[in-house]
Amino acid sequence: MDRSFSSSLFLATKIRTLLCLAAAAALFAATASAQAPGNAHAQLLQLVDKNAAQWQQVSKQIWDFAELGYHETKSSQLLQEQLTAAGFKVQEGVANEPTAFIASYGEGKPVVAILGEFDALPGLSQKAVPTRDPVTAGASGHGCGHNLLGAGAALAAVALKQYMQEHHIAGTLRYYGTPAEEGGSGKVFLVRDGAFKDVDVVLHWHPENHNSVTNGGELAMVSAKFNFHGIAAHAALAPDRGRSALDAVMLMGNGVEFMREHVPSNSRIHYIISKGGVAPNIVPDLAQIELIARSPFAATLKDEWEWIQNIAKGAALMIGTTMDVSGNESYANILPNDPLAAVAQKNLQEVGGYTMNADEQKFALELQKTFKMDNVPSLDTTHEVEPLRKFDPNQPAASTDVGDVSWSVPTIGFLTATFVPGSVAHTWQAAAASGMSIGQQGMVVAAKAIALTGLDLLTDPGLVQAAKDDFKKQTAGKSYFTAIPPDQKPPLNYRSE
Ligand SMILES: [Zn+2]
Ligand SMILES: [Zn+2]
């Protein structure tokens, strides 16, 4: 991303950086002499607590809106209004995404960005109760907790902004309102549009069933619809006049199954036949297979994706149909950043999770009865912080467009216990907890960890530099891969197709 632009400005940037470093060091010395870092953290945590109720309320409103990707009009508007009221300057409709926005405070370097999401999932409408009970049957719901994600990230940004203002901390703080994470690749188009090009470090979090730092991981992912076009004919009277698009789809599926034996075992390939003809007595002239491929490694996925496309071309050729590809989606894996992970871990441990009150415990125990699992985790895990883990490519994982950001800017993230222990994302159980105090408590833990890490970055130029050095090391000899064609626009109708 804009590497040549960066290198041509290298000398000027270096001089400016040295000047900034000197200024920042002087400022840091002044700040440090006025108060010990421990005291600074304590004051910032108080600011998060002071603002928490307002943003918990915002999270509940977004939970009620439950808007799907690229349709998050009310959610985005609410966050923009509240951030504007808190003193941020808002730029809306970024990268041709009407619900994307950037809220900014302060000026100069470093530029620290916090990511917010707010899209819901189809079909997961659920009341904030521990048994399955939709608000509206079949409607969307916050089964991934993005209502908490967006509001919690904003809570961190507002508290940190207030601290920066009170203590005259230099630098720029930004909140990125990023739509359509649950399909639609919202951040991929923001990255492509250069929205992160001057950002030094990105902080993010995601609702989970435990507290930990997420240092890299998740799977690089590509998905697309393969459309086969044949010739319709009477299936009994004149099959020789037809060419079956469904036959091509089935051959593609077979090809992928044979391919599966020869890819690494941590690759994932899954598909559905999304169109298979209209009646058995008509040779199908249109059939479609919707396929997702994933790998912990971008380079592996790139090769596999080429192979899958060749299988599709071969299948079309074997049957005498034509084939085209539409609806490309692509998420990169998240790159680790070790210096950022070390600081994030220290800060999450300092925050230390939360303890459920009696009502929350009652709710959680009731909800846990609906799990189909042998060893249901203890409710005590919400106040524990897991040790920092090394990246394990064989760990079960999903995919997120945060990955694409991490290939552009040093990035680190948190997971906090917003779901009842034992819950998994994309379920009604996760939607239920996201609309009540269990989710809202976990959200404050995340906001605190993000705010502390943001402050450490704003006041320690050495840490920002270490993050950048590690980013260079992590990306050396590797190249960013996206399967989204360069001319593709954000698929704003993704969820209504
Ligand atoms: Zn999700
Ligand atoms: Zn999610």
Short mmCIF file of C-alpha atoms in Angstrom, two decimals, residues 159-461:
data_model
loop_
_atom_site.label_atom_id
_atom_site.label_comp_id
_atom_site.label_asym_id
_atom_site.label_seq_id
_atom_site.Cartn_x
_atom_site.Cartn_y
_atom_site.Cartn_z
CA ALA A 159 -12.07 8.37 27.40
CA LEU A 160 -8.64 8.55 25.75
CA LYS A 161 -9.56 11.81 24.02
CA GLN A 162 -10.61 13.34 27.36
CA TYR A 163 -7.31 12.23 28.90
CA MET A 164 -5.30 13.64 25.94
CA GLN A 165 -7.14 16.95 26.30
CA GLU A 166 -6.66 17.22 30.07
CA HIS A 167 -2.99 16.32 29.92
CA HIS A 168 -2.05 18.00 26.60
CA ILE A 169 -0.95 14.76 24.95
CA ALA A 170 0.14 15.27 21.34
CA GLY A 171 -0.91 13.03 18.46
CA THR A 172 -4.01 12.04 16.52
CA LEU A 173 -6.68 9.67 17.72
CA ARG A 174 -9.13 8.20 15.22
CA TYR A 175 -12.19 6.00 15.42
CA TYR A 176 -12.94 4.10 12.20
CA GLY A 177 -16.59 3.22 11.72
CA THR A 178 -16.23 0.14 9.53
CA PRO A 179 -19.39 -1.40 8.01
CA ALA A 180 -20.14 -4.85 6.66
CA GLU A 181 -17.70 -7.17 8.44
CA GLU A 182 -20.16 -10.08 8.27
CA GLY A 183 -19.86 -10.25 4.50
CA GLY A 184 -19.22 -7.27 2.27
CA SER A 185 -15.50 -6.79 3.03
CA GLY A 186 -16.06 -3.26 4.41
CA LYS A 187 -12.48 -2.72 5.61
CA VAL A 188 -10.93 -4.11 2.42
CA PHE A 189 -12.31 -1.14 0.46
CA LEU A 190 -11.25 1.28 3.21
CA VAL A 191 -7.69 -0.08 3.00
CA ARG A 192 -7.81 0.06 -0.81
CA ASP A 193 -9.00 3.68 -0.68
CA GLY A 194 -5.98 4.65 1.44
CA ALA A 195 -8.01 5.39 4.59
CA PHE A 196 -5.22 3.93 6.77
CA LYS A 197 -2.19 5.22 4.87
CA ASP A 198 -0.99 7.70 7.53
CA VAL A 199 -1.98 5.55 10.54
CA ASP A 200 0.86 4.34 12.79
CA VAL A 201 -0.94 1.69 14.84
CA VAL A 202 -4.42 0.13 14.76
CA LEU A 203 -6.20 -1.23 17.85
CA HIS A 204 -9.26 -3.46 17.69
CA TRP A 205 -11.28 -5.90 19.77
CA HIS A 206 -13.93 -8.52 19.34
CA PRO A 207 -16.60 -9.92 21.68
CA GLU A 208 -15.82 -13.50 22.86
CA ASN A 209 -16.40 -15.97 25.69
CA HIS A 210 -13.05 -15.26 27.43
CA ASN A 211 -10.43 -12.50 27.87
CA SER A 212 -7.24 -12.65 25.80
CA VAL A 213 -4.99 -10.75 23.41
CA THR A 214 -5.24 -11.87 19.81
CA ASN A 215 -1.78 -11.61 18.29
CA GLY A 216 -2.27 -12.61 14.66
CA GLY A 217 -4.20 -15.61 13.45
CA GLU A 218 -7.61 -16.02 11.83
CA LEU A 219 -7.76 -17.46 8.34
CA ALA A 220 -7.16 -15.77 5.03
CA MET A 221 -10.40 -16.34 3.10
CA VAL A 222 -11.72 -16.06 -0.43
CA SER A 223 -15.27 -16.66 -1.53
CA ALA A 224 -17.09 -16.32 -4.83
CA LYS A 225 -20.07 -17.48 -6.83
CA PHE A 226 -19.22 -19.65 -9.85
CA ASN A 227 -22.00 -19.27 -12.44
CA PHE A 228 -22.30 -21.97 -15.11
CA HIS A 229 -24.40 -21.24 -18.21
CA GLY A 230 -25.66 -24.21 -20.26
CA ILE A 231 -28.44 -24.77 -22.79
CA ALA A 232 -31.99 -25.61 -21.67
CA ALA A 233 -33.81 -28.51 -23.37
CA HIS A 234 -36.49 -31.12 -22.68
CA ALA A 235 -34.69 -33.61 -20.42
CA ALA A 236 -36.45 -36.66 -21.98
CA LEU A 237 -37.50 -35.57 -25.46
CA ALA A 238 -34.29 -33.83 -26.56
CA PRO A 239 -31.46 -34.10 -23.98
CA ASP A 240 -28.94 -34.10 -26.87
CA ARG A 241 -29.99 -30.50 -27.60
CA GLY A 242 -29.12 -29.38 -24.04
CA ARG A 243 -25.97 -28.75 -22.01
CA SER A 244 -26.47 -29.06 -18.26
CA ALA A 245 -25.09 -26.26 -16.12
CA LEU A 246 -25.80 -28.49 -13.08
CA ASP A 247 -23.50 -31.22 -14.46
CA ALA A 248 -20.70 -28.65 -14.60
CA VAL A 249 -21.40 -27.64 -10.98
CA MET A 250 -21.24 -31.28 -9.87
CA LEU A 251 -17.98 -31.85 -11.73
CA MET A 252 -16.54 -28.74 -10.07
CA GLY A 253 -17.58 -30.13 -6.69
CA ASN A 254 -15.90 -33.45 -7.53
CA GLY A 255 -12.76 -31.67 -8.66
CA VAL A 256 -12.60 -29.77 -5.38
CA GLU A 257 -13.03 -33.02 -3.41
CA PHE A 258 -10.05 -34.59 -5.24
CA MET A 259 -8.05 -31.40 -4.71
CA ARG A 260 -8.81 -31.52 -0.96
CA GLU A 261 -6.52 -34.54 -0.49
CA HIS A 262 -3.53 -32.55 -1.70
CA VAL A 263 -3.83 -29.32 0.29
CA PRO A 264 -2.49 -28.76 3.84
CA SER A 265 -4.87 -30.17 6.45
CA ASN A 266 -5.43 -26.72 8.00
CA SER A 267 -6.91 -25.43 4.72
CA ARG A 268 -10.70 -25.21 4.62
CA ILE A 269 -12.90 -25.48 1.51
CA HIS A 270 -16.67 -25.39 1.87
CA TYR A 271 -19.47 -24.80 -0.63
CA ILE A 272 -23.16 -24.98 -1.40
CA ILE A 273 -25.02 -25.45 -4.67
CA SER A 274 -26.90 -22.18 -4.61
CA LYS A 275 -28.69 -22.69 -7.94
CA GLY A 276 -29.29 -26.11 -9.45
CA GLY A 277 -31.99 -25.74 -12.07
CA VAL A 278 -35.73 -25.17 -11.88
CA ALA A 279 -37.28 -28.58 -12.66
CA PRO A 280 -35.88 -32.09 -13.28
CA ASN A 281 -37.53 -32.31 -16.69
CA ILE A 282 -35.65 -29.26 -17.97
CA VAL A 283 -31.91 -29.45 -18.61
CA PRO A 284 -30.65 -26.63 -16.32
CA ASP A 285 -29.26 -23.72 -18.28
CA LEU A 286 -28.10 -21.94 -15.12
CA ALA A 287 -26.41 -23.42 -12.04
CA GLN A 288 -24.28 -21.83 -9.38
CA ILE A 289 -21.86 -23.04 -6.73
CA GLU A 290 -20.95 -20.66 -3.91
CA LEU A 291 -17.59 -21.60 -2.49
CA ILE A 292 -15.33 -20.42 0.36
CA ALA A 293 -11.65 -21.35 0.67
CA ARG A 294 -9.48 -20.53 3.69
CA SER A 295 -5.94 -21.00 4.93
CA PRO A 296 -3.87 -19.60 7.82
CA PHE A 297 -1.37 -18.49 5.16
CA ALA A 298 -2.08 -15.95 2.40
CA ALA A 299 0.44 -17.48 -0.03
CA THR A 300 -1.11 -20.97 0.34
CA LEU A 301 -4.59 -19.57 -0.22
CA LYS A 302 -3.47 -17.69 -3.32
CA ASP A 303 -2.27 -20.96 -4.93
CA GLU A 304 -5.38 -22.85 -3.84
CA TRP A 305 -7.66 -20.14 -5.22
CA GLU A 306 -5.94 -20.37 -8.62
CA TRP A 307 -6.35 -24.17 -8.54
CA ILE A 308 -10.09 -23.87 -7.71
CA GLN A 309 -10.61 -21.46 -10.59
CA ASN A 310 -8.90 -23.90 -12.94
CA ILE A 311 -11.18 -26.70 -11.69
CA ALA A 312 -14.19 -24.48 -12.49
CA LYS A 313 -12.85 -23.72 -15.97
CA GLY A 314 -12.18 -27.45 -16.54
CA ALA A 315 -15.68 -28.40 -15.39
CA ALA A 316 -17.23 -25.88 -17.79
CA LEU A 317 -15.09 -27.21 -20.64
CA MET A 318 -15.97 -30.85 -19.95
CA ILE A 319 -19.70 -30.18 -20.24
CA GLY A 320 -19.70 -27.53 -22.95
CA THR A 321 -20.99 -24.73 -20.76
CA THR A 322 -19.56 -21.29 -20.07
CA MET A 323 -18.57 -20.05 -16.62
CA ASP A 324 -18.08 -16.70 -14.94
CA VAL A 325 -17.24 -15.67 -11.37
CA SER A 326 -19.16 -13.04 -9.37
CA GLY A 327 -19.51 -11.75 -5.82
CA ASN A 328 -15.87 -12.05 -4.86
CA GLU A 329 -15.14 -11.64 -1.18
CA SER A 330 -11.69 -11.79 0.33
CA TYR A 331 -10.30 -11.37 3.85
CA ALA A 332 -6.61 -11.56 4.71
CA ASN A 333 -5.24 -13.37 7.77
CA ILE A 334 -4.26 -11.14 10.73
CA LEU A 335 -0.51 -10.53 11.01
CA PRO A 336 0.97 -10.74 14.51
CA ASN A 337 2.87 -7.87 16.11
CA ASP A 338 4.95 -9.01 19.08
CA PRO A 339 5.86 -5.65 20.73
CA LEU A 340 2.21 -4.55 20.56
CA ALA A 341 1.05 -7.93 21.88
CA ALA A 342 3.35 -7.65 24.92
CA VAL A 343 1.96 -4.21 25.85
CA ALA A 344 -1.63 -5.28 25.13
CA GLN A 345 -1.24 -8.35 27.36
CA LYS A 346 0.18 -6.25 30.20
CA ASN A 347 -2.73 -3.81 29.92
CA LEU A 348 -5.44 -6.48 29.72
CA GLN A 349 -3.98 -8.08 32.84
CA GLU A 350 -4.01 -4.69 34.54
CA VAL A 351 -7.74 -4.36 33.71
CA GLY A 352 -8.36 -7.96 34.71
CA GLY A 353 -11.85 -8.91 33.48
CA TYR A 354 -15.03 -8.63 35.56
CA THR A 355 -17.20 -10.61 37.95
CA MET A 356 -20.90 -11.31 37.30
CA ASN A 357 -23.43 -10.18 39.90
CA ALA A 358 -26.10 -12.58 41.24
CA ASP A 359 -28.66 -11.77 38.51
CA GLU A 360 -26.07 -12.18 35.76
CA GLN A 361 -24.95 -15.52 37.21
CA LYS A 362 -28.58 -16.72 37.23
CA PHE A 363 -28.98 -15.67 33.58
CA ALA A 364 -25.66 -17.30 32.61
CA LEU A 365 -26.37 -20.62 34.35
CA GLU A 366 -29.81 -20.78 32.69
CA LEU A 367 -28.29 -20.04 29.29
CA GLN A 368 -25.50 -22.61 29.77
CA LYS A 369 -28.21 -25.32 30.04
CA THR A 370 -28.84 -24.82 26.31
CA PHE A 371 -25.24 -25.75 25.34
CA LYS A 372 -24.51 -29.12 23.83
CA MET A 373 -21.08 -29.58 25.40
CA ASP A 374 -19.55 -31.90 28.01
CA ASN A 375 -17.46 -29.53 30.09
CA VAL A 376 -19.25 -26.21 30.47
CA PRO A 377 -16.68 -23.57 31.54
CA SER A 378 -16.99 -21.90 34.94
CA LEU A 379 -18.48 -18.40 35.17
CA ASP A 380 -15.28 -17.40 37.01
CA THR A 381 -13.46 -17.28 33.67
CA THR A 382 -14.89 -13.78 33.02
CA HIS A 383 -12.41 -12.33 35.52
CA GLU A 384 -9.45 -14.32 34.24
CA VAL A 385 -7.07 -13.25 31.48
CA GLU A 386 -5.58 -16.01 29.36
CA PRO A 387 -1.79 -16.09 28.89
CA LEU A 388 -0.41 -14.69 25.62
CA ARG A 389 -0.36 -17.51 23.08
CA LYS A 390 1.97 -17.97 20.14
CA PHE A 391 0.33 -18.13 16.71
CA ASP A 392 -0.82 -21.70 16.02
CA PRO A 393 -1.91 -22.34 12.40
CA ASN A 394 -3.85 -25.43 13.55
CA GLN A 395 -6.01 -23.56 16.05
CA PRO A 396 -9.68 -23.46 14.86
CA ALA A 397 -10.31 -19.99 13.48
CA ALA A 398 -12.66 -17.88 11.40
CA SER A 399 -11.89 -14.89 9.16
CA THR A 400 -12.22 -11.10 9.44
CA ASP A 401 -11.46 -8.04 7.34
CA VAL A 402 -9.31 -6.78 10.23
CA GLY A 403 -6.74 -9.03 8.51
CA ASP A 404 -6.55 -6.66 5.53
CA VAL A 405 -5.91 -3.73 7.88
CA SER A 406 -3.12 -5.69 9.60
CA TRP A 407 -1.30 -6.11 6.26
CA SER A 408 -1.31 -2.30 5.91
CA VAL A 409 -0.63 -1.02 9.46
CA PRO A 410 0.80 -2.59 12.68
CA THR A 411 -2.32 -3.98 14.38
CA ILE A 412 -3.20 -5.57 17.72
CA GLY A 413 -6.48 -6.79 19.17
CA PHE A 414 -8.30 -7.97 22.27
CA LEU A 415 -11.00 -10.54 22.87
CA THR A 416 -13.12 -10.03 25.99
CA ALA A 417 -15.76 -12.12 27.74
CA THR A 418 -18.99 -10.54 26.54
CA PHE A 419 -20.65 -13.90 25.88
CA VAL A 420 -21.59 -16.35 28.64
CA PRO A 421 -18.60 -18.75 29.05
CA GLY A 422 -19.03 -21.65 26.61
CA SER A 423 -21.05 -19.61 24.06
CA VAL A 424 -19.83 -19.26 20.51
CA ALA A 425 -20.31 -16.33 18.15
CA HIS A 426 -23.06 -16.41 15.49
CA THR A 427 -25.64 -17.96 17.83
CA TRP A 428 -28.80 -16.71 19.57
CA GLN A 429 -26.98 -17.24 22.88
CA ALA A 430 -24.33 -14.70 21.82
CA ALA A 431 -27.07 -12.30 20.64
CA ALA A 432 -28.85 -12.60 24.02
CA ALA A 433 -25.77 -11.74 26.10
CA SER A 434 -24.88 -8.86 23.74
CA GLY A 435 -28.14 -7.11 24.61
CA MET A 436 -27.74 -7.11 28.41
CA SER A 437 -25.32 -6.34 31.23
CA ILE A 438 -23.04 -9.39 30.75
CA GLY A 439 -22.10 -8.21 27.27
CA GLN A 440 -21.96 -4.61 28.42
CA GLN A 441 -19.53 -5.45 31.26
CA GLY A 442 -17.24 -7.34 28.89
CA MET A 443 -17.40 -4.33 26.58
CA VAL A 444 -16.03 -2.02 29.30
CA VAL A 445 -13.12 -4.43 29.88
CA ALA A 446 -12.25 -4.13 26.17
CA ALA A 447 -12.61 -0.34 26.21
CA LYS A 448 -10.24 -0.10 29.18
CA ALA A 449 -7.60 -2.35 27.60
CA ILE A 450 -7.78 -0.40 24.32
CA ALA A 451 -7.63 3.00 26.06
CA LEU A 452 -4.56 2.03 28.14
CA THR A 453 -2.78 0.65 25.07
CA GLY A 454 -3.66 3.77 23.09
CA LEU A 455 -2.20 5.97 25.83
CA ASP A 456 1.00 3.90 25.96
CA LEU A 457 1.37 4.35 22.19
CA LEU A 458 0.71 8.11 22.31
CA THR A 459 3.29 8.65 25.06
CA ASP A 460 6.01 6.19 24.01
CA PRO A 461 7.52 6.84 20.55
#
